[in-house]
Amino acid sequence: MSDKALHIVDLAKRYPTGVEALRGVSIDIEPGEFYGLLGPNGAGKSTLIHCSTGLAQPTGGSIEVFGHDAIHDYTAARQAVGLAPQEINLDHFLTAEETLDFHGGYFGMPKRARRERTEELLETFSLTAKAGDRTRTLSGGMKRRLVLARALMHRPRLLILDEPTAGVDIELRLELWHYVQKINQEGTTILLTTHYLEEAEQLCSRIAFIADGQIAAEGSSDDLAARFGVANLEDAYLALVGRNELSRSRVEGIEEIAL
Amino acid sequence: MSAAQIRFATLWRREVSRFMKIKKQTLGGPLLETFLYITVFGAALGSRIKELHGIKYILFVIPGLIMMSWATNAFTNNSSSILQQKFQGAIHDQLSSPASPLELLLAFSLGGFVRGGMVAVITCAVAFVLVDLPVDNILVLIPALFLVGFFFSQLGVLIGVRAEQFDDVAFAQTFILQPLIFLGGVFYSASLLPQPFQTLTHFNPIYYMISLVRYGFVGYTEISIPIALLALTAATAALFAFNLRLFTQGYKLRA
């Protein structure tokens, strides 16, 4: 039994179509860590998250969440995980309040605890005035906040954020950053996937690059830059995907000509 | 309540709250449809036919209509609910929870079971008052209605899980379920049909379900009640076991 928040060994996922989304991925995330997972679209980030939360079934390897086997001892493992998925997947039949209340119920929270936690989260995410509104009537930013509130409803020890700030405005992005930093400091372990490199640099103590279903590199932002022999995380990422020509140092030169 | 009980109660409550929020469509519509059938076949046609096998025609028809309303509502509710949640991705909230495949299957099943049961109970109550519907054998009637409701709840779950578009659900309902129900003897006695239709009716499983419910209400039957009850129990158990296997495997639910 592992003492890690997330302990993944040699994880493989092959879809019935034959696509190999994950090819022997191994990562360890320490309790209380803020861990980033970066990679191009289709690299396997969401598949890894889905395997860790029971939404996809691995074809090989093992996953443990705080020492609980996520495949065979899934009740305890899933109880410890909160997922804010990439796609907004709110139930259109429910109000904002019901969305949180039902989620709490799915995780076995008693009624009073659900009511108190729902009020707290609606307040935290500035959704109190919209508590009784059906989710389909909420704005995009409100939906995004509600998805995050829902993931936090059962007080997970491991919070998985799959591109949480995709398509949100600057104020909301900064609000979300502040909030997740706060709960991380309070002890919640966080796994973040993002396409915004400054987000990963700002928030994550350790970052893994995933490409073609495999972990290509792992370390701090500076470690990764050093590994690829470049100046910063963005250039390291461009080196990973083989697009060094897009490095800002080169593009800045082109801008001068264009202007 | 234990965490597991809270979990199951919430999963089930979600299914009931879905149809209660749109009750004009999910309860009002089916009730109106059933009463229109009773009016047309009972009052209008009944005044010509009078009796079938010594039973007033309207009393002969109503048991089949009650069975039909429970069956179709259980089926429609569960298939639509699961497919809608799959489309929205909202089902991931339940699937990533600690709920077991058995808890998920039962909760999804019982939503439609309750909806169909509500429509059937209201229809029964009105029929008791208006046409003095008898209950001849309650020991057959109650298990028969519960088994029919649960069987079609399971069928709805199966179609909802398998379906990839709303057309798939509509196809199953319009081209398979409705013809089998209508040709199963809701509005007539199979013994009055000419050959080969009389024999063909005996290959329709819904004929036996209608016969069981009709026997429970009015005491008339053309089949062996113990064998039909046993077969229905076996078919329901087999369908439930099959669905549980699909849920355990995550078939079309988990990637």
XYZ file of C-alpha atoms in Angstrom:
514
model
C 0.000 0.000 0.000
C 1.392 3.353 -1.051
C 1.439 6.499 1.098
C 1.164 8.675 -2.015
C -1.888 10.751 -2.837
C -1.820 9.246 -6.326
C 0.409 6.314 -7.196
C 0.205 5.218 -10.817
C 2.363 2.379 -12.100
C 2.753 1.386 -15.727
C -0.775 2.507 -16.641
C -1.981 1.451 -20.068
C -5.217 2.210 -21.876
C -6.036 0.809 -25.236
C -9.469 1.710 -26.629
C -11.503 -0.877 -28.553
C -10.711 1.137 -31.704
C -7.082 0.137 -31.212
C -5.914 3.596 -30.132
C -3.298 3.392 -27.381
C -4.044 6.452 -25.263
C -1.687 5.522 -22.419
C 1.454 3.443 -22.808
C 2.986 2.610 -19.456
C 2.519 5.845 -17.517
C 3.927 5.980 -13.984
C 3.587 8.982 -11.690
C 3.641 9.607 -7.963
C 1.976 12.601 -6.374
C 2.768 13.349 -2.744
C 0.025 14.315 -0.286
C -0.394 18.096 -0.305
C 1.421 18.544 -3.610
C 0.214 20.763 -6.491
C 1.072 18.685 -9.544
C 0.732 19.747 -13.161
C 0.239 17.577 -16.219
C 1.013 19.247 -19.525
C 0.804 17.916 -23.020
C -0.748 18.519 -26.428
C -4.316 17.559 -27.237
C -4.645 13.799 -27.476
C -1.536 13.159 -25.385
C -3.489 11.117 -22.825
C -4.111 13.658 -20.031
C -7.886 13.208 -19.845
C -7.611 9.431 -20.273
C -5.253 9.310 -17.291
C -7.748 11.339 -15.271
C -10.668 9.178 -16.394
C -8.796 6.020 -15.405
C -8.073 7.512 -11.973
C -11.728 8.407 -11.374
C -13.442 5.294 -12.740
C -14.703 6.892 -15.955
C -12.373 4.754 -18.047
C -11.107 1.250 -17.445
C -7.345 0.752 -17.718
C -6.102 -2.153 -19.793
C -2.920 -2.463 -17.752
C -1.056 -1.155 -14.719
C -2.313 -0.005 -11.350
C -3.670 3.133 -9.670
C -3.758 3.832 -5.949
C -5.380 6.858 -4.329
C -4.109 7.383 -0.792
C -3.262 3.690 -0.676
C -6.624 2.478 -2.023
C -6.661 0.508 -5.263
C -8.778 2.648 -7.603
C -9.896 -0.386 -9.592
C -10.616 -3.040 -6.942
C -11.162 -0.901 -3.834
C -12.879 1.853 -5.783
C -15.314 2.927 -3.055
C -12.580 4.251 -0.764
C -10.473 5.523 -3.677
C -13.294 7.516 -5.315
C -14.413 8.889 -1.962
C -11.037 10.650 -1.765
C -11.177 12.201 -5.244
C -12.997 15.258 -6.563
C -13.109 15.795 -10.309
C -13.750 19.049 -12.168
C -13.857 17.818 -15.762
C -12.779 19.655 -18.871
C -16.282 19.670 -20.397
C -19.051 21.322 -18.423
C -21.266 18.358 -17.627
C -23.993 19.778 -15.410
C -27.371 18.091 -15.210
C -29.875 20.407 -16.953
C -32.747 19.167 -14.799
C -31.133 20.344 -11.574
C -30.711 23.744 -9.957
C -27.310 24.942 -8.761
C -28.249 24.031 -5.194
C -29.525 20.573 -6.166
C -26.355 19.939 -8.184
C -24.280 20.269 -5.013
C -26.806 18.501 -2.792
C -27.110 15.472 -5.080
C -23.351 15.232 -5.492
C -22.940 15.249 -1.716
C -25.538 12.490 -1.511
C -23.708 10.375 -4.100
C -20.715 10.557 -1.757
C -22.761 9.571 1.296
C -22.924 12.958 3.059
C -25.773 13.266 5.585
C -28.483 15.843 4.929
C -27.356 18.500 7.409
C -23.721 18.285 6.263
C -24.900 18.627 2.657
C -26.997 21.686 3.435
C -24.188 23.444 5.299
C -21.555 22.597 2.695
C -23.871 23.653 -0.149
C -24.474 27.066 1.446
C -20.751 27.492 2.067
C -19.762 26.654 -1.508
C -22.507 28.729 -3.118
C -21.280 31.661 -1.044
C -17.613 30.993 -1.831
C -18.253 30.853 -5.555
C -20.694 33.816 -5.601
C -23.601 31.585 -6.634
C -25.962 32.137 -3.693
C -28.289 34.343 -5.742
C -28.495 31.610 -8.387
C -29.048 28.716 -5.965
C -32.566 27.971 -7.225
C -31.846 28.484 -10.935
C -31.621 25.548 -13.321
C -28.029 24.974 -14.410
C -28.787 25.513 -18.102
C -29.728 29.154 -17.375
C -26.363 29.991 -15.786
C -23.650 31.907 -17.644
C -20.515 30.099 -18.814
C -18.469 31.479 -15.910
C -21.108 30.470 -13.371
C -21.251 26.961 -14.801
C -17.478 26.686 -14.539
C -17.589 27.832 -10.897
C -20.394 25.385 -10.148
C -18.420 22.498 -11.660
C -15.519 23.343 -9.349
C -17.847 23.739 -6.343
C -19.371 20.345 -7.129
C -15.929 18.710 -7.199
C -15.188 20.189 -3.763
C -18.573 19.318 -2.258
C -17.505 16.104 -0.497
C -14.195 17.615 0.694
C -11.925 15.417 -1.450
C -8.327 14.919 -0.364
C -7.254 14.794 -4.017
C -8.741 17.389 -6.367
C -8.366 16.769 -10.095
C -8.770 19.815 -12.306
C -8.932 19.028 -16.015
C -8.311 22.328 -17.812
C -10.357 24.307 -15.284
C -9.706 27.716 -16.808
C -10.272 26.890 -20.479
C -12.400 29.656 -21.975
C -12.918 31.687 -18.791
C -12.274 35.422 -18.445
C -9.223 36.843 -16.681
C -11.005 37.754 -13.424
C -12.468 34.286 -13.029
C -9.161 32.663 -13.891
C -7.408 34.655 -11.174
C -10.240 33.957 -8.716
C -9.924 30.217 -9.385
C -6.135 30.391 -9.021
C -6.456 32.095 -5.642
C -9.029 29.577 -4.456
C -7.153 26.442 -5.488
C -3.919 27.815 -4.029
C -5.765 28.399 -0.759
C -7.200 24.883 -0.537
C -3.826 23.435 -1.534
C -2.214 25.321 1.348
C -4.911 23.886 3.602
C -3.784 20.376 2.632
C -5.725 19.343 -0.481
C -3.572 17.594 -3.067
C -4.173 18.927 -6.566
C -3.605 17.425 -9.997
C -3.999 20.057 -12.699
C -3.998 19.694 -16.452
C -3.804 22.859 -18.455
C -2.704 24.323 -21.762
C -1.764 27.605 -20.075
C 1.906 27.280 -19.228
C 1.932 30.353 -16.988
C -0.845 28.698 -14.995
C 1.262 25.590 -14.457
C 4.340 27.705 -13.594
C 2.369 29.833 -11.167
C 0.575 27.017 -9.368
C 2.455 23.743 -9.642
C 5.446 22.663 -7.619
C 6.071 19.757 -9.998
C 5.096 19.290 -13.626
C 5.036 16.293 -15.936
C 5.075 16.465 -19.714
C 2.958 13.779 -21.317
C 3.131 13.049 -25.026
C 1.847 10.157 -27.080
C 0.590 8.349 -23.977
C 3.926 8.443 -22.136
C 5.562 10.683 -19.540
C 8.327 12.475 -21.421
C 9.777 14.483 -18.547
C 8.995 15.457 -14.991
C 10.278 18.041 -12.513
C 9.963 21.680 -11.509
C 9.591 24.351 -14.172
C 13.347 25.079 -13.957
C 14.200 21.361 -14.072
C 12.219 20.938 -17.281
C 13.806 23.977 -18.919
C 17.239 22.640 -17.992
C 16.337 19.149 -19.246
C 15.531 20.508 -22.704
C 18.417 23.043 -22.633
C 16.126 26.072 -23.023
C 15.354 29.223 -21.047
C 11.839 28.586 -19.771
C 8.908 26.167 -19.479
C 7.283 27.343 -22.701
C 10.379 26.625 -24.749
C 10.740 23.269 -23.013
C 7.164 22.451 -24.034
C 7.817 23.548 -27.626
C 10.917 21.350 -27.669
C 8.779 18.447 -26.424
C 6.260 18.828 -29.244
C 8.980 19.534 -31.811
C 7.868 23.101 -32.563
C 10.961 25.100 -31.489
C 10.394 27.465 -34.402
C 7.399 28.914 -32.498
C 9.609 30.092 -29.607
C 8.784 33.702 -28.719
C 12.387 34.800 -29.207
C 12.038 33.926 -32.897
C 8.442 35.193 -33.245
C 9.388 38.575 -31.710
C 11.816 39.065 -34.573
C 9.029 38.383 -37.074
C 6.724 40.838 -35.293
C 9.202 43.629 -35.853
C 9.171 42.927 -39.583
C 5.389 42.679 -39.682
C 4.932 45.998 -37.903
C -28.555 6.133 7.490
C -25.248 4.646 6.386
C -23.187 6.287 3.634
C -24.259 3.526 1.236
C -27.946 4.072 2.052
C -27.609 7.846 1.560
C -25.854 7.198 -1.742
C -28.543 4.876 -3.030
C -31.393 7.089 -1.806
C -29.831 10.095 -3.569
C -29.291 8.220 -6.830
C -32.923 7.133 -6.751
C -34.131 10.614 -5.712
C -32.376 12.101 -8.712
C -34.295 9.780 -11.045
C -37.659 10.577 -9.427
C -36.983 14.334 -9.321
C -36.252 14.302 -13.067
C -39.697 13.087 -14.044
C -41.463 15.035 -11.294
C -40.021 18.272 -12.709
C -41.696 17.622 -16.035
C -44.827 15.895 -14.731
C -47.134 17.365 -17.363
C -45.170 15.318 -19.870
C -44.232 12.320 -17.738
C -47.426 11.787 -15.716
C -50.136 14.020 -17.238
C -49.593 12.841 -20.820
C -49.658 9.102 -20.074
C -52.731 9.496 -17.847
C -54.601 11.399 -20.554
C -53.585 8.756 -23.111
C -54.858 5.931 -20.879
C -58.171 7.687 -20.270
C -58.592 8.324 -23.992
C -58.117 4.576 -24.600
C -60.679 3.801 -21.931
C -63.119 6.284 -23.457
C -62.700 5.077 -27.018
C -62.467 1.323 -26.404
C -64.509 1.119 -23.254
C -67.322 3.587 -23.721
C -67.598 3.848 -27.512
C -66.600 0.331 -28.661
C -67.857 -1.252 -25.453
C -71.412 -0.199 -26.180
C -71.281 -2.442 -29.291
C -69.226 -5.372 -27.983
C -70.871 -5.521 -24.543
C -69.092 -8.628 -23.212
C -66.060 -10.863 -23.873
C -66.063 -14.288 -22.184
C -68.851 -13.071 -19.900
C -66.908 -9.973 -18.782
C -67.974 -6.406 -19.564
C -65.740 -5.202 -22.401
C -64.511 -2.148 -20.506
C -63.442 -4.360 -17.577
C -61.742 -6.712 -20.041
C -59.727 -3.818 -21.540
C -58.710 -1.852 -18.427
C -56.290 -4.459 -16.944
C -54.341 -4.458 -20.221
C -54.264 -0.654 -20.258
C -52.953 -0.574 -16.686
C -50.234 -3.056 -17.577
C -49.439 -1.130 -20.761
C -49.118 2.211 -18.945
C -46.765 0.789 -16.309
C -44.688 -0.971 -18.960
C -44.343 1.920 -21.423
C -43.703 4.556 -18.747
C -41.081 2.451 -16.998
C -39.377 1.802 -20.324
C -39.556 5.374 -21.654
C -38.435 6.976 -18.406
C -35.332 4.882 -17.937
C -34.192 4.822 -21.537
C -34.612 8.618 -21.866
C -33.058 9.459 -18.515
C -29.919 7.431 -19.144
C -29.498 8.615 -22.716
C -29.988 12.288 -21.755
C -27.421 11.992 -18.990
C -24.994 10.298 -21.350
C -25.438 13.141 -23.860
C -24.919 15.849 -21.246
C -22.026 13.952 -19.662
C -23.864 14.481 -16.353
C -23.851 10.721 -15.761
C -20.107 11.041 -15.003
C -21.042 12.564 -11.661
C -22.722 9.316 -10.630
C -20.185 7.059 -12.358
C -17.199 8.704 -10.628
C -18.907 8.438 -7.237
C -18.298 5.470 -4.919
C -21.627 3.923 -6.027
C -21.395 0.247 -6.995
C -22.744 -1.105 -10.309
C -25.638 -2.688 -8.391
C -26.570 0.611 -6.705
C -26.426 2.461 -10.017
C -28.498 -0.151 -11.847
C -31.169 -0.322 -9.145
C -31.458 3.455 -8.879
C -31.754 3.919 -12.644
C -34.309 1.078 -12.753
C -36.486 2.319 -9.930
C -37.020 5.786 -11.437
C -39.116 4.373 -14.253
C -40.641 1.733 -12.019
C -42.033 4.457 -9.749
C -43.232 6.622 -12.638
C -45.028 3.698 -14.301
C -46.421 2.642 -10.945
C -47.830 6.116 -10.277
C -49.621 6.189 -13.633
C -50.944 2.649 -13.071
C -52.140 3.364 -9.524
C -53.983 6.543 -10.546
C -55.601 4.696 -13.463
C -56.629 1.885 -11.096
C -58.099 4.326 -8.584
C -60.173 6.056 -11.251
C -61.297 2.698 -12.671
C -62.338 1.465 -9.211
C -64.543 4.532 -8.781
C -65.962 4.898 -12.290
C -66.441 1.341 -13.574
C -66.259 -0.709 -10.399
C -63.113 -2.586 -11.493
C -62.897 -5.817 -9.452
C -59.767 -7.446 -7.995
C -60.290 -11.178 -8.337
C -56.898 -12.485 -7.241
C -54.632 -10.010 -5.521
C -51.944 -12.660 -4.907
C -51.434 -12.900 -8.655
C -52.163 -9.265 -9.454
C -49.548 -7.609 -7.204
C -46.571 -9.821 -8.175
C -47.617 -9.717 -11.833
C -47.770 -5.904 -11.924
C -44.497 -5.547 -9.995
C -42.733 -8.015 -12.258
C -44.045 -6.338 -15.417
C -42.978 -2.908 -14.086
C -39.533 -4.163 -13.137
C -39.049 -6.066 -16.385
C -39.765 -2.979 -18.483
C -37.648 -0.813 -16.170
C -34.758 -3.162 -16.914
C -35.527 -3.091 -20.611
C -35.506 0.730 -20.535
C -32.131 0.723 -18.791
C -30.737 -1.712 -21.350
C -31.905 0.358 -24.320
C -30.752 3.621 -22.665
C -27.276 2.227 -22.062
C -26.968 0.780 -25.575
C -28.458 3.800 -27.364
C -26.187 6.308 -29.016
C -28.913 8.633 -30.268
C -32.565 9.338 -29.463
C -33.541 7.538 -32.638
C -32.368 4.265 -31.072
C -34.785 4.672 -28.161
C -37.638 5.754 -30.442
C -37.007 2.752 -32.695
C -37.225 0.279 -29.828
C -40.375 1.885 -28.500
C -42.235 2.469 -31.758
C -41.245 -0.522 -33.818
C -40.806 -3.247 -31.205
C -42.535 -2.431 -27.931
C -45.750 -0.794 -29.162
C -46.602 -3.476 -31.760
C -45.934 -6.275 -29.261
C -48.171 -4.598 -26.670
C -50.985 -3.838 -29.110
C -50.830 -7.341 -30.586
C -50.583 -8.920 -27.140
C -54.307 -8.753 -26.520
C -54.855 -5.482 -24.681
C -58.038 -4.762 -26.612
C -59.209 -8.255 -27.538
C -59.087 -11.900 -26.573
C -56.506 -13.936 -28.473
C -58.942 -16.871 -28.578
C -61.177 -14.851 -30.909
C -58.435 -14.366 -33.487
C -58.393 -16.461 -36.681
C -55.438 -18.729 -37.367
C -52.483 -18.243 -37.776
C -52.762 -15.058 -35.668
C -54.056 -16.943 -32.658
C -50.977 -19.194 -32.634
C -48.641 -16.300 -33.374
C -49.979 -14.426 -30.347
C -48.694 -17.246 -28.161
C -45.141 -16.363 -29.228
C -45.589 -12.805 -27.960
C -44.273 -12.591 -24.363
C -46.446 -9.565 -23.657
C -49.569 -11.680 -24.221
C -48.675 -13.613 -21.051
C -48.041 -10.423 -19.069
C -51.427 -8.991 -20.059
C -53.088 -12.325 -19.293
C -51.548 -12.400 -15.795
C -52.714 -8.887 -14.956
C -56.162 -9.525 -16.451
C -56.478 -12.698 -14.391
C -55.557 -10.752 -11.255
C -58.304 -8.209 -11.903
C -61.192 -10.113 -13.505
C -60.286 -13.778 -12.986
C -60.322 -14.725 -16.689
C -57.386 -16.537 -18.281
C -56.457 -18.546 -21.366
C -53.013 -19.533 -20.046
C -51.455 -21.394 -17.130
C -50.988 -18.742 -14.426
C -48.233 -20.537 -12.415
C -46.156 -21.199 -15.526
C -46.604 -17.624 -16.785
C -45.613 -16.177 -13.393
C -42.594 -18.425 -13.252
C -41.539 -17.529 -16.801
C -41.969 -13.800 -16.127
C -39.929 -14.065 -12.935
C -37.188 -15.944 -14.781
C -37.171 -13.441 -17.676
C -37.000 -10.457 -15.291
C -34.195 -12.055 -13.268
C -32.267 -12.881 -16.451
C -32.611 -9.333 -17.790
C -31.553 -7.882 -14.438
C -28.499 -10.182 -14.334
C -27.607 -9.198 -17.899
C -27.874 -5.470 -17.065
C -25.810 -5.924 -13.915
C -23.110 -7.535 -16.016
C -23.160 -4.558 -18.406
C -22.919 -2.101 -15.502
C -20.080 -4.074 -13.927
C -18.216 -4.094 -17.238
C -19.013 -0.413 -17.759
C -20.430 -1.220 -21.199
C -21.024 2.095 -23.063
C -20.861 3.907 -19.727
C -17.165 3.853 -18.888
C -14.633 4.221 -21.706
